[in-house]
Amino acid sequence: MKAMSRDRLLAWLEELAGRSTLIGPRIVGEKILYKPVHHSAEIVLDFAKTDLSAKEYFLPSTEAILSVKREKKGFDVEEPSLHGRQIIFGLRPCDARALRVLDALFLNKEPADPYYAERREKTTLIGLACREMGDECFCTSLGLAPDEANDVDLMLTEMAGEYAIRAVTAKGKALLGAAVLQEVEGVPPNPFVRQKQVPILEVGKWPERFDSPFWAHLSDRCLSCRLCTYVCPTCRCFDIRDVELSDKEIERLRAWDSCMAEGYRRIAGGHNPRPAKAERLRNRFYCKFCYYPQDFGPVACVGCGRCIAQCPVNVDAVEVLEGLSAL
Amino acid sequence: MIEQIRDKARELLESKQISCFIGYERGTRGKTHPAFIYNPQEVGRLVWDESCTHNLTVYLHQFKNPVKRGEPPPRVGILLKPCDTRSLNVLFHEKQIDRARVYVVGLACEGVKGNGRLAGRCQRCSERLPLVYDLLLGEKPEPTGREDYAEVADLEAMSPKERLAFWAREFERCIRCYACRQACPACYCFECVAEQLDPPWMGIAIDLSQKQFFHVMRAYHLAGRCAGCNACEEACPMEIPLSLLNRKIAKELEALFGYKVGQDAITPPPLATFKKEEEVPL
C-alpha cells in the first residue's frame, strides 16, 4: 500500500497550494469550513466533518453569470469567466457523494448547467476517509460507507500516523504525479460504523403519507428558517435576479434560495401554494426522498447529519424518517 | 416544579381554557426542544430544567389567526422564563398578542445553560422573576446578576477601523439562513425588508455587504424592542455574536432615556414616542 507520512502530506499540500487553488478544512471563528488554503499549516487534519459542505465550490452561494453594459452604440454583454482549476482536499465521502447527487441534475440532465459543469470539470477531489461515524451521521443507511472512495479522484485513509493514498481516477493519478510515496505494510483499519440503520422509505411509499397529521405536529416547532437547506450538501435551489449596478450596467446574479422560505413558492398575483411551514418542511423531505429520485435518480440525502446537528429546534431527520416509516 | 407545570397544563387543556400548551420536551440526542401539547393526556412530555433555552414567545405568532374562519383565534398556554416575559410585554404593547388569549405560566429562574455554561444573559440577569404571568411557580433565587455591558465596552474601545474589521470577520461567516430572524419574537413582519421584492431594498447576494446590511438593519429595527433573550445568537449556526449589536443599542437607550425593554406592556418605548421638551442630540 502506498502512503505518505503526515509531514510529507503537509509538504505536498503546501506544494499544491503554491501552484493551484487549494481548498481545505480550516478553522474559521469557531467553525471548521472548506476555505482556500495558502499554506498547509492552515489545514485541519483531525476533524469530524466541516460545518458547511463543499457545495459552494460548485454552486457558489452567489455568482455573477452575466453582465450587460450600455455602450455608446448598443450593449456590451459579458459572461464573467470562471476561475481556474481547483483542488479540494479533505473531502469526506458523504460530501463527495453529494456531488454525484448534484451531477444527476446539473450534468446528466439536458441541458447541463454550464457553470456547474465547468467547475466540476476543473476540480480535483482529494477524499479523506472518516475514522468513525459521527453522532448525527447515517451515511450507511444511504448506501455509503465512511471510507467510500468511489466519488473522489484520490483517496486518503489514515493508518497509524501515515496516510494511505490511492488514485481512484486518472485525474487523481495525474495530480499525484511524481509525489514521493512510501510502501507500507497492511491495510487501513475499518472505520467505526454504527449498526443501526435508518429506514429510508422507497419512493412509492411516500405519496400515501402526504396528508398525514405527522407533518403539522413536526413543524409546530420549526422556525421556517433556511438553515437546514443551506448547510445541506445536496440542497441546490437558487434564485436569479438582475441587479442594477449603475444606470448603464446590470449584473445577473444567481444565489442560493431555499424552499423553507415563506416566499419561495409565491407566484405572480400573490398566490402561495405552500403558505404553511408544515407544507414547506414536508416538501423538503419529499424533495429529497421522493421527487428527486423520481426525476433524477439518486436520493438527495447523503446522511451527513448537518441539518440534525445544526437545527436550532432539534428537527431531526433521523427521527422524521423513523417516524414516517412507522406510520 | 415540573409536576405543578404539568398539572396546570392538564387542567387548562381539560377545561378547554386553552387549545394548546407550549412548553419544553426532551428531544433526540439529549437535546431539549419546544413542545406543543394539545392533548391533556400528553402533559407528561413536558420538562423544565436548565436546558430549556428557547424563547417560546416566538411561537405565539402562529396562534394569532383563527383556526376556522369566524372563530376567535385559539387561546394558548405558555411556559415563560423571566427574560421571555420581556418579549411578551413587547408583543402586548405592539398589539400583536391579545392578553386574554394567552395563559402565562411564569417561572422563577436560576438561569439556563448552553454547552455546560450558564448563559451570558443569565449571568447578567437581575430579574429572575417573570414580569407578567397568570401563574407564578418557584421562589426568587438569589443572588442576581447585573448588566454591565462589559462586552459592549470592549467593542467601544476599538477604533472604528478595528470595529469594522471585527464585524466584517464575524459577518463573513453568515450564510443568510435567517435563523436569527426566525427565532426572534420581535421579528414578525409579514414581509421582511430582506426579502421584499418591490422595492428590492436588499439584493439576493450572500455577500458581505448584503449580510452587513441585513444585520445592521435588523438591529435598528429592534432598537427599543429587543428584550435581550438571545434567541438569535443561540439559533445562529455560525456563532456570530449578534447580541452585541442589540446590547449596544440597549445600552444607549438606557443611558439616554433610562429605558429597559419589556418591563411592562404600557410604557411607550422611547423610539415610538416623542415629548415636546425632549432634546435629543442628532
Short mmCIF file of N, CA and C in Angstrom, two decimals, chain A residues 23 34 50 52-59 86 88 91 95-96 99 102 125 231 233 256 306:
data_model
loop_
_atom_site.label_atom_id
_atom_site.label_comp_id
_atom_site.label_asym_id
_atom_site.label_seq_id
_atom_site.Cartn_x
_atom_site.Cartn_y
_atom_site.Cartn_z
N ILE A 23 -8.36 24.14 -1.71
CA ILE A 23 -9.41 24.38 -0.72
C ILE A 23 -9.36 23.23 0.27
N TYR A 34 -14.64 24.49 4.65
CA TYR A 34 -13.77 24.37 3.48
C TYR A 34 -13.49 25.77 2.98
N THR A 50 -16.85 19.13 8.38
CA THR A 50 -16.93 20.58 8.35
C THR A 50 -18.36 21.01 8.66
N LEU A 52 -20.04 23.38 7.15
CA LEU A 52 -20.75 23.54 5.88
C LEU A 52 -20.14 22.57 4.88
N SER A 53 -20.92 22.19 3.88
CA SER A 53 -20.39 21.25 2.89
C SER A 53 -19.51 22.00 1.89
N ALA A 54 -19.05 21.29 0.87
CA ALA A 54 -18.20 21.91 -0.15
C ALA A 54 -19.01 22.33 -1.37
N LYS A 55 -20.34 22.32 -1.25
CA LYS A 55 -21.15 22.58 -2.45
C LYS A 55 -20.92 23.98 -3.01
N GLU A 56 -20.51 24.92 -2.14
CA GLU A 56 -20.34 26.30 -2.62
C GLU A 56 -19.23 26.43 -3.66
N TYR A 57 -18.37 25.40 -3.77
CA TYR A 57 -17.31 25.47 -4.77
C TYR A 57 -17.79 24.96 -6.13
N PHE A 58 -19.03 24.52 -6.19
CA PHE A 58 -19.64 24.08 -7.44
C PHE A 58 -20.90 24.87 -7.76
N LEU A 59 -21.61 25.18 -6.72
CA LEU A 59 -22.79 26.05 -6.82
C LEU A 59 -22.56 27.15 -5.79
N GLN A 86 -9.17 24.00 -9.51
CA GLN A 86 -9.13 23.98 -8.05
C GLN A 86 -9.02 22.54 -7.55
N ILE A 88 -9.83 20.28 -4.10
CA ILE A 88 -10.44 20.27 -2.77
C ILE A 88 -9.83 19.12 -1.99
N LEU A 91 -12.06 16.12 1.51
CA LEU A 91 -13.48 15.94 1.28
C LEU A 91 -13.93 14.62 1.92
N ASP A 95 -19.72 14.14 1.44
CA ASP A 95 -19.72 15.36 0.64
C ASP A 95 -19.35 15.07 -0.81
N ALA A 96 -18.52 14.05 -1.01
CA ALA A 96 -18.17 13.66 -2.37
C ALA A 96 -19.38 13.02 -3.05
N LEU A 99 -21.87 15.41 -4.43
CA LEU A 99 -21.59 15.96 -5.76
C LEU A 99 -22.18 15.06 -6.85
N LEU A 102 -25.71 15.98 -7.06
CA LEU A 102 -25.91 17.23 -7.81
C LEU A 102 -25.66 17.01 -9.30
N LEU A 125 -10.75 16.19 -6.68
CA LEU A 125 -11.22 15.92 -5.31
C LEU A 125 -10.27 14.96 -4.59
N VAL A 231 -27.04 24.36 4.99
CA VAL A 231 -25.94 23.50 5.44
C VAL A 231 -25.96 22.16 4.71
N PRO A 233 -25.56 19.43 1.89
CA PRO A 233 -24.69 19.32 0.70
C PRO A 233 -25.45 19.06 -0.59
N TRP A 256 -28.08 31.23 -3.78
CA TRP A 256 -28.85 30.16 -3.13
C TRP A 256 -30.25 30.66 -2.75
N ARG A 306 -25.74 17.16 8.99
CA ARG A 306 -25.54 18.57 9.34
C ARG A 306 -26.84 19.25 9.76
#
